[in-house]
PDB file of C-alpha atoms in Angstrom:
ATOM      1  CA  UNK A   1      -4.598  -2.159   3.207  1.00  0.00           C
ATOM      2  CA  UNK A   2      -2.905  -0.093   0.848  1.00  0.00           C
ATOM      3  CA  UNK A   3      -2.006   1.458  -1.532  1.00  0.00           C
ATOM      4  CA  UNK A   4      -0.452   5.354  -1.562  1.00  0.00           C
ATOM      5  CA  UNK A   5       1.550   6.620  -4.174  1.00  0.00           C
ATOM      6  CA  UNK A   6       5.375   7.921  -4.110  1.00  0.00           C
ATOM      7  CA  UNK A   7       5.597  10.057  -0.541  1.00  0.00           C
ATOM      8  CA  UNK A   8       6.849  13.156  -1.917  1.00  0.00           C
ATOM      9  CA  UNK A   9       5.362  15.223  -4.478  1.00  0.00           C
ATOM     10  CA  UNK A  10       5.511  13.801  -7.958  1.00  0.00           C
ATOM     11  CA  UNK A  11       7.524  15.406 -10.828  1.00  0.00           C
ATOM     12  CA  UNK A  12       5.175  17.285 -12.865  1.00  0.00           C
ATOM     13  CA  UNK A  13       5.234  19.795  -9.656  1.00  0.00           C
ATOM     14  CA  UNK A  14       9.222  19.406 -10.165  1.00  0.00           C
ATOM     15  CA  UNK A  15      11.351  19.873 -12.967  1.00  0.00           C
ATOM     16  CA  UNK A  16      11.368  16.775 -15.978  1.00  0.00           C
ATOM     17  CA  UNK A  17      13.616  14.577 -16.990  1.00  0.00           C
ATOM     18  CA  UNK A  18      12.688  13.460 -20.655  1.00  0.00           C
ATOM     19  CA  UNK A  19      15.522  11.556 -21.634  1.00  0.00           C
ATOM     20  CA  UNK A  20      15.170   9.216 -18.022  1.00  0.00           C
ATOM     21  CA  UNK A  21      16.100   5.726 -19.029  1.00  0.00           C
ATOM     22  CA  UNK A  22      12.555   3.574 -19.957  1.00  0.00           C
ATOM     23  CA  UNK A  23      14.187   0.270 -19.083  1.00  0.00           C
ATOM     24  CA  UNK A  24      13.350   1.111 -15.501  1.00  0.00           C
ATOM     25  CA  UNK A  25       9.705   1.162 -16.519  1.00  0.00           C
ATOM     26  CA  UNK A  26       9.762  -2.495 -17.198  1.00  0.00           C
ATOM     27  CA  UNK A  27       7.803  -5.156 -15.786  1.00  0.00           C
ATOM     28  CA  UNK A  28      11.464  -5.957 -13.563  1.00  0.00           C
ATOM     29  CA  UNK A  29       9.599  -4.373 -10.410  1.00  0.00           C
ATOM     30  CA  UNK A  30       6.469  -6.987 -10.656  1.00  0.00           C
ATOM     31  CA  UNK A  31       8.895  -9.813 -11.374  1.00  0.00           C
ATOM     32  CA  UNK A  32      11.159  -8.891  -8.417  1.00  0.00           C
ATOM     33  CA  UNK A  33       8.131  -8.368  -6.244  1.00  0.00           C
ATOM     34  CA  UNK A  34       7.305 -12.328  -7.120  1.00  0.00           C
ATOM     35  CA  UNK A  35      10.669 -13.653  -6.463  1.00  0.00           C
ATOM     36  CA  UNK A  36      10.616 -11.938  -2.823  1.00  0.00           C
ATOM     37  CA  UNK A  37       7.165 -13.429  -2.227  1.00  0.00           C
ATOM     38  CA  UNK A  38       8.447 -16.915  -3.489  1.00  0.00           C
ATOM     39  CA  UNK A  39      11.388 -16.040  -1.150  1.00  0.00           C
ATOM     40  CA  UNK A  40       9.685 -15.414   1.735  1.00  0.00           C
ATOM     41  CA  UNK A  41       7.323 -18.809   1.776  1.00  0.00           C
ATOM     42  CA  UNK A  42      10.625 -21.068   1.344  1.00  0.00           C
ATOM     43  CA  UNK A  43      12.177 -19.122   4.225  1.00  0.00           C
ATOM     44  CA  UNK A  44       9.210 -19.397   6.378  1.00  0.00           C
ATOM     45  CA  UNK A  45       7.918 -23.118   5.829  1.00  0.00           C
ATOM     46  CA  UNK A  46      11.956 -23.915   6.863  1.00  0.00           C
ATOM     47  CA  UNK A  47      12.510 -21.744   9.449  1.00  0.00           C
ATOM     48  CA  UNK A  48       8.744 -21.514  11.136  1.00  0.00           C
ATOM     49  CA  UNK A  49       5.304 -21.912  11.272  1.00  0.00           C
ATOM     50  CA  UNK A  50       3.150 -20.169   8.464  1.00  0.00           C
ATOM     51  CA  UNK A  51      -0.264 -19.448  10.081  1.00  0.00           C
ATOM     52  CA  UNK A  52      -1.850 -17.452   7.450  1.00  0.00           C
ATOM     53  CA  UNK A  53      -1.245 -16.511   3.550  1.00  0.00           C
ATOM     54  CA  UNK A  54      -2.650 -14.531   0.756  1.00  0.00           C
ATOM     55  CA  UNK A  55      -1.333 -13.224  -2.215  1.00  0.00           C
ATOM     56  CA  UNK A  56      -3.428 -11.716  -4.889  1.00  0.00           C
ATOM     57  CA  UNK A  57      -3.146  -9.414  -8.169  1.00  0.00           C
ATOM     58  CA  UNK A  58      -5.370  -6.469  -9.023  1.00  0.00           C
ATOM     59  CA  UNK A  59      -6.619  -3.812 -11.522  1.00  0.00           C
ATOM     60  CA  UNK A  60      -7.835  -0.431 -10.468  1.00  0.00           C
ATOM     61  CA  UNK A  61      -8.856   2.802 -12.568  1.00  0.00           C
ATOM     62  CA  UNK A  62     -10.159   6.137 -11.343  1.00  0.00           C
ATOM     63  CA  UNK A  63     -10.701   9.794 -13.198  1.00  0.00           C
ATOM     64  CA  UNK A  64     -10.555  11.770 -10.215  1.00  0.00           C
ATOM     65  CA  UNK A  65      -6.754  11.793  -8.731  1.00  0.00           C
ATOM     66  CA  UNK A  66      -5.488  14.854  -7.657  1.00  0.00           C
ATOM     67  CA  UNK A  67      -1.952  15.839  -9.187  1.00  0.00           C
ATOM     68  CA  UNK A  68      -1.699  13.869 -12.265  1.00  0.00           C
ATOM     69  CA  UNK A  69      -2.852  14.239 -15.890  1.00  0.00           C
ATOM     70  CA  UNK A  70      -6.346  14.680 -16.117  1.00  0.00           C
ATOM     71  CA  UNK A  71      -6.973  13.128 -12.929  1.00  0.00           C
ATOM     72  CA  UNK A  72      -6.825   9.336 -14.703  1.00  0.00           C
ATOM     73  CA  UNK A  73      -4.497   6.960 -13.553  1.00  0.00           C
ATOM     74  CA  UNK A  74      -4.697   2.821 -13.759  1.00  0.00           C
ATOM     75  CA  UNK A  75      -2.610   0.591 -10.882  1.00  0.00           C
ATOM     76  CA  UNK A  76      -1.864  -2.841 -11.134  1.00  0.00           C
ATOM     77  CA  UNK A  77      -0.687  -4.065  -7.843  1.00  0.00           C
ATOM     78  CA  UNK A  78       0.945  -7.278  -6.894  1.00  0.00           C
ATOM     79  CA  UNK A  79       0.388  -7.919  -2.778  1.00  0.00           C
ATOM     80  CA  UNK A  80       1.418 -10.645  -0.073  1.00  0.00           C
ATOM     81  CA  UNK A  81       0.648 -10.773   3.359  1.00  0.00           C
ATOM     82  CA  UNK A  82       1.396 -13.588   6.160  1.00  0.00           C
ATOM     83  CA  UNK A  83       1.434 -14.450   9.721  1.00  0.00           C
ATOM     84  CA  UNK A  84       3.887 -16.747  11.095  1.00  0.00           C
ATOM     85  CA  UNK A  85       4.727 -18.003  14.528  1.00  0.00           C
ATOM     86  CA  UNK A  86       7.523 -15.182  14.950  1.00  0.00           C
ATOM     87  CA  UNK A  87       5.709 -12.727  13.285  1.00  0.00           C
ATOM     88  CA  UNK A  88       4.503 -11.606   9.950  1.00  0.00           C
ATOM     89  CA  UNK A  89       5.284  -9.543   6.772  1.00  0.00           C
ATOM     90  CA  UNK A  90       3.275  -7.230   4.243  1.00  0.00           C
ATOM     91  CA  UNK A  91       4.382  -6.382   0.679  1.00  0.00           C
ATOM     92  CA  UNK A  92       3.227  -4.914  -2.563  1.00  0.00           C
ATOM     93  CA  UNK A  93       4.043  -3.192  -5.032  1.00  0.00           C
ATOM     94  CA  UNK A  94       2.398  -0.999  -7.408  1.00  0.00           C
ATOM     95  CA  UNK A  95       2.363   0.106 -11.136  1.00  0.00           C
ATOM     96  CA  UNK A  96       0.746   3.187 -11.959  1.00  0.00           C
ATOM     97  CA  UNK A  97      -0.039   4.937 -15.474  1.00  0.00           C
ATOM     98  CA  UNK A  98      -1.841   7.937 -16.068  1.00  0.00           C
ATOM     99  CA  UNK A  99      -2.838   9.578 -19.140  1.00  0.00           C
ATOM    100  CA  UNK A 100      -0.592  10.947 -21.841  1.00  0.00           C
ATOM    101  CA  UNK A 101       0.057  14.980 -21.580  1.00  0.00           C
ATOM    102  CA  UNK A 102       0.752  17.591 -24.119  1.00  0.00           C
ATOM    103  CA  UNK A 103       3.541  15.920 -25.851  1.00  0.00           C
ATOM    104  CA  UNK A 104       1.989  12.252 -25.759  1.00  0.00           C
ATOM    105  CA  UNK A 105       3.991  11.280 -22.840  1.00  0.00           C
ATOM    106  CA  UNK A 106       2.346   9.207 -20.301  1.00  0.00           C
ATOM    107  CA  UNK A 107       2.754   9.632 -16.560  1.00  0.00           C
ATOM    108  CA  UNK A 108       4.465   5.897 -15.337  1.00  0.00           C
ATOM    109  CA  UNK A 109       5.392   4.894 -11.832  1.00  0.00           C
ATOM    110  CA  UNK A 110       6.246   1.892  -9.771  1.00  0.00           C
ATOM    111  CA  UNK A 111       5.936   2.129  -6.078  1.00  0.00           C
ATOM    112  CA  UNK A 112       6.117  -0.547  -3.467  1.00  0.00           C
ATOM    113  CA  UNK A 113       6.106  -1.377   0.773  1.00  0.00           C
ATOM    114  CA  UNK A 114       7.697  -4.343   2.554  1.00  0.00           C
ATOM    115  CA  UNK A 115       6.786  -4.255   6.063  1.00  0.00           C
ATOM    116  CA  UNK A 116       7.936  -7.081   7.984  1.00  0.00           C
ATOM    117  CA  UNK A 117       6.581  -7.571  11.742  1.00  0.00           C
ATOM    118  CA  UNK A 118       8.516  -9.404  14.978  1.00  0.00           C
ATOM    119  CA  UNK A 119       6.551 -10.691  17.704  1.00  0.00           C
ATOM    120  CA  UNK A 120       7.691  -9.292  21.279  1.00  0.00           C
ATOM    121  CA  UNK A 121       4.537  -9.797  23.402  1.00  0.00           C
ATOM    122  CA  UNK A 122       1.248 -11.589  22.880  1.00  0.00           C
ATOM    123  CA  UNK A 123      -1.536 -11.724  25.650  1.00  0.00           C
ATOM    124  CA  UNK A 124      -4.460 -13.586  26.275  1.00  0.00           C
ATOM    125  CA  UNK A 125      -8.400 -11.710  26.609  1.00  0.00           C
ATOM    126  CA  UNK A 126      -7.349  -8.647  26.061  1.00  0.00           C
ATOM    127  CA  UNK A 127      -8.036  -5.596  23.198  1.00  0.00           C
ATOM    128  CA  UNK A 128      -4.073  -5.771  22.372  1.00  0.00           C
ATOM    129  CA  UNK A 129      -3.654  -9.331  20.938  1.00  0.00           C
ATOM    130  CA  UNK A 130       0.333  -8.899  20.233  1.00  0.00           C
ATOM    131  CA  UNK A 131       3.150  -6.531  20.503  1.00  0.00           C
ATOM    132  CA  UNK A 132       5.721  -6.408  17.345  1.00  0.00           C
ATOM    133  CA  UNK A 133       8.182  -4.273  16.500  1.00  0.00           C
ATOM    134  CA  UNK A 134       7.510  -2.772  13.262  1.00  0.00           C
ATOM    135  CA  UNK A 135       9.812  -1.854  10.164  1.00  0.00           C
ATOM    136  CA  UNK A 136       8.551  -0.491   6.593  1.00  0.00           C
ATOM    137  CA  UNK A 137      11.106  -0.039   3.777  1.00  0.00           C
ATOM    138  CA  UNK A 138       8.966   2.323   1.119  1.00  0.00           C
ATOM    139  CA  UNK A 139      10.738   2.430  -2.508  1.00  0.00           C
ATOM    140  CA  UNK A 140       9.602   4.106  -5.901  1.00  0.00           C
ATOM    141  CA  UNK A 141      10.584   6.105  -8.998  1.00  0.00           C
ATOM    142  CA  UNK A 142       8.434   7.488 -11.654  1.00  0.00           C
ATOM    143  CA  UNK A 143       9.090   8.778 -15.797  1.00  0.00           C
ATOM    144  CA  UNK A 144      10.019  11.792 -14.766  1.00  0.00           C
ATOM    145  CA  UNK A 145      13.025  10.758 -12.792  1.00  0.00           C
ATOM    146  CA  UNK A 146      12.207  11.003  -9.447  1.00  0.00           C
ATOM    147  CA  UNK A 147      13.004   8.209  -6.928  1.00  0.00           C
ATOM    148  CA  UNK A 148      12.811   7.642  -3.498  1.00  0.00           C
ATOM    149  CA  UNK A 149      13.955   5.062  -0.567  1.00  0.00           C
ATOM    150  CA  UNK A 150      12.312   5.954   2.862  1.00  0.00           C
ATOM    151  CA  UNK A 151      13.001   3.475   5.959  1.00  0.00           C
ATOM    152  CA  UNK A 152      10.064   3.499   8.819  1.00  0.00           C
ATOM    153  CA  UNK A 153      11.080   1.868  12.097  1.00  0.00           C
ATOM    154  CA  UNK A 154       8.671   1.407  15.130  1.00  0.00           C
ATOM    155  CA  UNK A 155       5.954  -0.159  17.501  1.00  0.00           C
ATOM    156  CA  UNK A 156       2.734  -1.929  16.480  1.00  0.00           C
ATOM    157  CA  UNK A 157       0.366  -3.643  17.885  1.00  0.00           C
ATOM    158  CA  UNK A 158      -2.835  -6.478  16.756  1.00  0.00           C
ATOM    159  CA  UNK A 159      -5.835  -6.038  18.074  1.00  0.00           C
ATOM    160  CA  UNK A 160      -8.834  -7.682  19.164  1.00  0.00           C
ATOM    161  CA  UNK A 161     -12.117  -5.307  17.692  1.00  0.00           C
ATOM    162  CA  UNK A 162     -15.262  -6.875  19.434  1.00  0.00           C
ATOM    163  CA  UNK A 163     -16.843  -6.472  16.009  1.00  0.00           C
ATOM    164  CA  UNK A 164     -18.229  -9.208  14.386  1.00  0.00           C
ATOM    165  CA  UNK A 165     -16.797 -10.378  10.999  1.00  0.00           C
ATOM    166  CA  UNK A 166     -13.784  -8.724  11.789  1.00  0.00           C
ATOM    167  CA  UNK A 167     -10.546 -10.414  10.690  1.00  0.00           C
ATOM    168  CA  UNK A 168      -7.880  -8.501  11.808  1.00  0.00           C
ATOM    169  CA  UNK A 169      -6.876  -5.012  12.656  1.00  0.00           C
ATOM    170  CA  UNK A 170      -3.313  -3.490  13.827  1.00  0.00           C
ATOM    171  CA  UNK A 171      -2.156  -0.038  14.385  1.00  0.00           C
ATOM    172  CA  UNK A 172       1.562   1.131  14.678  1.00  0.00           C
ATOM    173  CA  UNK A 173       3.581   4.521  15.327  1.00  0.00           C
ATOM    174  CA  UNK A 174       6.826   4.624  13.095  1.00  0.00           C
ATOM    175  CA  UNK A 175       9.696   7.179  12.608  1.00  0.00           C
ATOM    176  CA  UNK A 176      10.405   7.630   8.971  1.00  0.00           C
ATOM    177  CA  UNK A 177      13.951   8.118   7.280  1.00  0.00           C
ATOM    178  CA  UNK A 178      13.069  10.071   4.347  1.00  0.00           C
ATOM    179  CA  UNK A 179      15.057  10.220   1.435  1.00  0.00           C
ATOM    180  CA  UNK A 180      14.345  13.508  -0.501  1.00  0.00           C
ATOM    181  CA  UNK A 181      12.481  15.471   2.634  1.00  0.00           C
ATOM    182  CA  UNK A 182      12.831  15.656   6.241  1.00  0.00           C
ATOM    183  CA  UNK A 183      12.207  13.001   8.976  1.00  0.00           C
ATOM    184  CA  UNK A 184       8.939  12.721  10.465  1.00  0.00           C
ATOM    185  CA  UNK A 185       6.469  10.673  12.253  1.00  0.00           C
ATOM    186  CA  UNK A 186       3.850   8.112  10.855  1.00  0.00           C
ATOM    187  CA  UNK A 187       0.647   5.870  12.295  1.00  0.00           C
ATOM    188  CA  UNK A 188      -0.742   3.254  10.515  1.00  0.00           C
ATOM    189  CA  UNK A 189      -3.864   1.580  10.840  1.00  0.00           C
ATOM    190  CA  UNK A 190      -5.267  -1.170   9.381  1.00  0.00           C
ATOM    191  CA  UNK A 191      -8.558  -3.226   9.358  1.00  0.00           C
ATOM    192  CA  UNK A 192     -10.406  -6.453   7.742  1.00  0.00           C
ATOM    193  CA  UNK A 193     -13.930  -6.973   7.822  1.00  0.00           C
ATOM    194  CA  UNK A 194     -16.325  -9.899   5.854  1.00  0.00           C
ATOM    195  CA  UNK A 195     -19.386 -11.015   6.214  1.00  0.00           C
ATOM    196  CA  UNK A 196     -21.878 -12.689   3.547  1.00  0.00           C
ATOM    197  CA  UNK A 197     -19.079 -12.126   1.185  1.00  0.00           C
ATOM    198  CA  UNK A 198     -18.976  -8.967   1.467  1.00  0.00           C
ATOM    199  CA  UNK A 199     -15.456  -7.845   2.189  1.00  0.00           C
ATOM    200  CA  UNK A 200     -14.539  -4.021   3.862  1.00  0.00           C
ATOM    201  CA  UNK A 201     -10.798  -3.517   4.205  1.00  0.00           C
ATOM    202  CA  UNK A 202      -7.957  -1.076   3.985  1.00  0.00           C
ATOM    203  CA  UNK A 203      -5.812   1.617   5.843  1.00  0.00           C
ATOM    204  CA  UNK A 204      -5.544   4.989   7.485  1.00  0.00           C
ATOM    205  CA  UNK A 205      -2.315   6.868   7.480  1.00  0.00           C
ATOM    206  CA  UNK A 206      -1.635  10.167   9.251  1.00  0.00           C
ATOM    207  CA  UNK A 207       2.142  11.699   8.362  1.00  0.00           C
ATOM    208  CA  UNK A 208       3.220  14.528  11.095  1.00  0.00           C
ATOM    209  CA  UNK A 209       5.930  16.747  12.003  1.00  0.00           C
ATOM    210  CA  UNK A 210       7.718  16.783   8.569  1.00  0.00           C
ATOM    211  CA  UNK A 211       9.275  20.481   8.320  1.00  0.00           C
ATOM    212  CA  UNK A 212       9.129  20.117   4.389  1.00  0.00           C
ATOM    213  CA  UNK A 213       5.407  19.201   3.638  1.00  0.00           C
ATOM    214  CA  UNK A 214       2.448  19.632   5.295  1.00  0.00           C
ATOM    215  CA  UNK A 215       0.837  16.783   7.482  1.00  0.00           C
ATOM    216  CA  UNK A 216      -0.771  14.768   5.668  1.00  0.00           C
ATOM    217  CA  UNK A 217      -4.033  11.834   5.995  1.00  0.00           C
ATOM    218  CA  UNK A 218      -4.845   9.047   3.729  1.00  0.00           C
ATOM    219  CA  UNK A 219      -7.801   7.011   4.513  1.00  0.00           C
ATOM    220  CA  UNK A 220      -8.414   4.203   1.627  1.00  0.00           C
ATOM    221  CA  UNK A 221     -10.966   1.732   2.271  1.00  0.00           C
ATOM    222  CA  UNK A 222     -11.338  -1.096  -0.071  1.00  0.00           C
ATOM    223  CA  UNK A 223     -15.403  -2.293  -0.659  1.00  0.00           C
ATOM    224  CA  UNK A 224     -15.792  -5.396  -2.218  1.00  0.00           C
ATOM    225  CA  UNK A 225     -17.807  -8.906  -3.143  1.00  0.00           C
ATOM    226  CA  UNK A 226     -16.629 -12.318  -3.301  1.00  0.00           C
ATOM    227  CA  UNK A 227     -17.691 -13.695  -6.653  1.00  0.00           C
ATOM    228  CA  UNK A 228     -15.742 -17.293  -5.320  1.00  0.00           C
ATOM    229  CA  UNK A 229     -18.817 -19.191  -4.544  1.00  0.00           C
ATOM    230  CA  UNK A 230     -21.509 -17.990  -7.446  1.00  0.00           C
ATOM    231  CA  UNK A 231     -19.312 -18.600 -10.005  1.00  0.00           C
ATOM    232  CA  UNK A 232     -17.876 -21.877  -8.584  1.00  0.00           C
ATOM    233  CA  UNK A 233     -14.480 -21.864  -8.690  1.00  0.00           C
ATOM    234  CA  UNK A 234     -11.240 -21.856  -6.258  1.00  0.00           C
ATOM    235  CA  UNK A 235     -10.096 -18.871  -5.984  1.00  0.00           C
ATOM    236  CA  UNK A 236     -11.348 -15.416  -4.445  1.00  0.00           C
ATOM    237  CA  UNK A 237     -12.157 -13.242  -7.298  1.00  0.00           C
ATOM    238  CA  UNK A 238     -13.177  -9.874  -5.641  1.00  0.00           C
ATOM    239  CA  UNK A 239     -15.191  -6.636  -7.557  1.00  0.00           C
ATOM    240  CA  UNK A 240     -15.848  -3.617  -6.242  1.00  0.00           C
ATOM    241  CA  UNK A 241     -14.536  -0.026  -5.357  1.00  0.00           C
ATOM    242  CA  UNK A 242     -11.296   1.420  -3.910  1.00  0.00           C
ATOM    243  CA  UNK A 243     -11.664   5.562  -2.261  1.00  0.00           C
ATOM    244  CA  UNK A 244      -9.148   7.479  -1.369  1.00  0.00           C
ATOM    245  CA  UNK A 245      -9.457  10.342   0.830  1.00  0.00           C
ATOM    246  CA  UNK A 246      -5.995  12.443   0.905  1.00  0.00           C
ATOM    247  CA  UNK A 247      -5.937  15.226   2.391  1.00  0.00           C
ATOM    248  CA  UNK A 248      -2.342  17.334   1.504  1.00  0.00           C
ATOM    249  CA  UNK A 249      -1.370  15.104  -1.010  1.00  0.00           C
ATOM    250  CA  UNK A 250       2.468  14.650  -0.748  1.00  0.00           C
ATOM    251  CA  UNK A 251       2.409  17.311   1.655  1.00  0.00           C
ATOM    252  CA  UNK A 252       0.637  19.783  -0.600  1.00  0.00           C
ATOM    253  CA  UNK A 253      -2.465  21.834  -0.455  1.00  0.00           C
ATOM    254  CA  UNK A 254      -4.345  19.578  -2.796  1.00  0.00           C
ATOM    255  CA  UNK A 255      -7.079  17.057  -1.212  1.00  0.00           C
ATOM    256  CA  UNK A 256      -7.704  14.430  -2.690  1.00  0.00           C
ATOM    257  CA  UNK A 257     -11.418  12.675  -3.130  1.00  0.00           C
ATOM    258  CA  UNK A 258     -11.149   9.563  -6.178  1.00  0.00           C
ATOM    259  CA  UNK A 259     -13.156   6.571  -6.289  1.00  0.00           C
ATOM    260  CA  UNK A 260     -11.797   3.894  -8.197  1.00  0.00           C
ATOM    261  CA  UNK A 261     -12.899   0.508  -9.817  1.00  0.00           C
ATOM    262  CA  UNK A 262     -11.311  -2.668  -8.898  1.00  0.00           C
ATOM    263  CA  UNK A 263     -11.103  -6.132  -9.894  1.00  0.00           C
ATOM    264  CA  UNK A 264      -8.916  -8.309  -7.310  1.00  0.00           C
ATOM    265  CA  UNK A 265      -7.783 -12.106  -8.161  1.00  0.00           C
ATOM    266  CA  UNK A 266      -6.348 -14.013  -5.233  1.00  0.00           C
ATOM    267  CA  UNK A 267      -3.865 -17.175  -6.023  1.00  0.00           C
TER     268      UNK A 267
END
């Protein structure tokens, strides 16, 4: 269901910034991402039903990532998602580190979605489950300097896939208010499958119409297995493989092909 990196195209395309201030490479962003998940389940057992949560922490590493230092870069990502009775909300956030360049500097970055979802229509038997409006606030900065705030507005919708094992799947048209490049246009989809304990999940996005970059499509599935019951204990402890297919990374000409290993810890 996730997870892209800053939307526009990273610093070592752009000019550097040594002397940018570490103490925004902390672990603040994690801890703040915690506090709005802790946030949100007060507000919603209050205010309304909570029909579904999950919240889990993972580790992935890959060699083969286009536009960073020798194509390495590790992620540790917090994520929440929930349904509720007026709605639901997505968030994560991510912390990326590549390897070190010429001058022993590493590559850092923290990047992070909260995309919270409003019920306006549900209906009964049909392919379209429910109707939300959809908003996405998209924030990040990296060691270079660059930062970003980008505010997605739109339509969504849940669906019903006559597929079974299939836990959910959405798909949603936004209009993004970019911060360092032009407006454009965004679709989102997303998808949950499991079966056997064998979990298949993730996202498609396609970015069009932005005068600065080129369009851009990021499909990154998520293949994993459920290691909850054979090792007998209570929470979901997931191994497997991230890929991400990008193709005009950041709006570039580079495509991007990078398998990654994961290890994902639900709580």
């Amino acid at each position: 269901m996730h997870h892209k990196l800053s939307a526009n195209l990273p610093l070592t395309l752009q000019t550097s910034k040594r002397n940018f201030k570490k103490n925004l490479f902390s672990i603040k962003p994690l801890a703040t991402a915690l506090v709005t998940i802790i946030a949100l389940g007060a507000m919603s057992n209050s205010h309304a039903e909570m029909l579904f949560t999950a919240t889990s922490l993972s580790v992935l590493y890959g060699d083969d990532y286009e536009l960073v230092e020798n194509g390495e870069l590790t992620t540790i990502t917090l994520e929440h998602a929930s349904t509720h009775t007026w709605g639901g909300v997505f968030f994560f956030v991510d912390r990326h580190q590549g390897a070190s360049d010429s001058e022993n500097n590493k590559y850092k970055e923290t990047y992070g979605e909260f995309a919270p979802k409003f019920k306006l229509q549900t209906f009964d038997d049909s392919f379209v489950k429910q109707v939300n409006l959809a908003g996405q606030y998209e924030f990040g900065s990296n060691s270079t300097g660059f930062s970003q705030d980008n505010y997605l507005v739109g339509i969504g919708a849940d669906l019903n896939v006559p597929i079974p094992g299939m836990k959910y799947a959405s798909a949603s048209l936004y209009h993004a208010f970019n911060d360092n490049t032009d407006d454009d246009q965004q679709i989102t989809l997303t998808y949950g499958w499991e079966k056997n304990n064998i979990v298949v999940d993730g996202y498609v996005d396609y970015s069009f119409n932005n005068d600065d970059l080129k369009d851009q499509l990021h499909i990154n599935p998520q293949i994993k297995y459920n290691l909850q019951d054979v090792l007998g204990i209570d929470n979901r402890l997931e191994v497997g493989m991230e890929y991400s297919y990008w193709k005009n990374k950041y709006g570039s000409d580079k495509t991007q092909n990078a398998p990654s290993a994961l290890v994902k810890l639900h709580f």
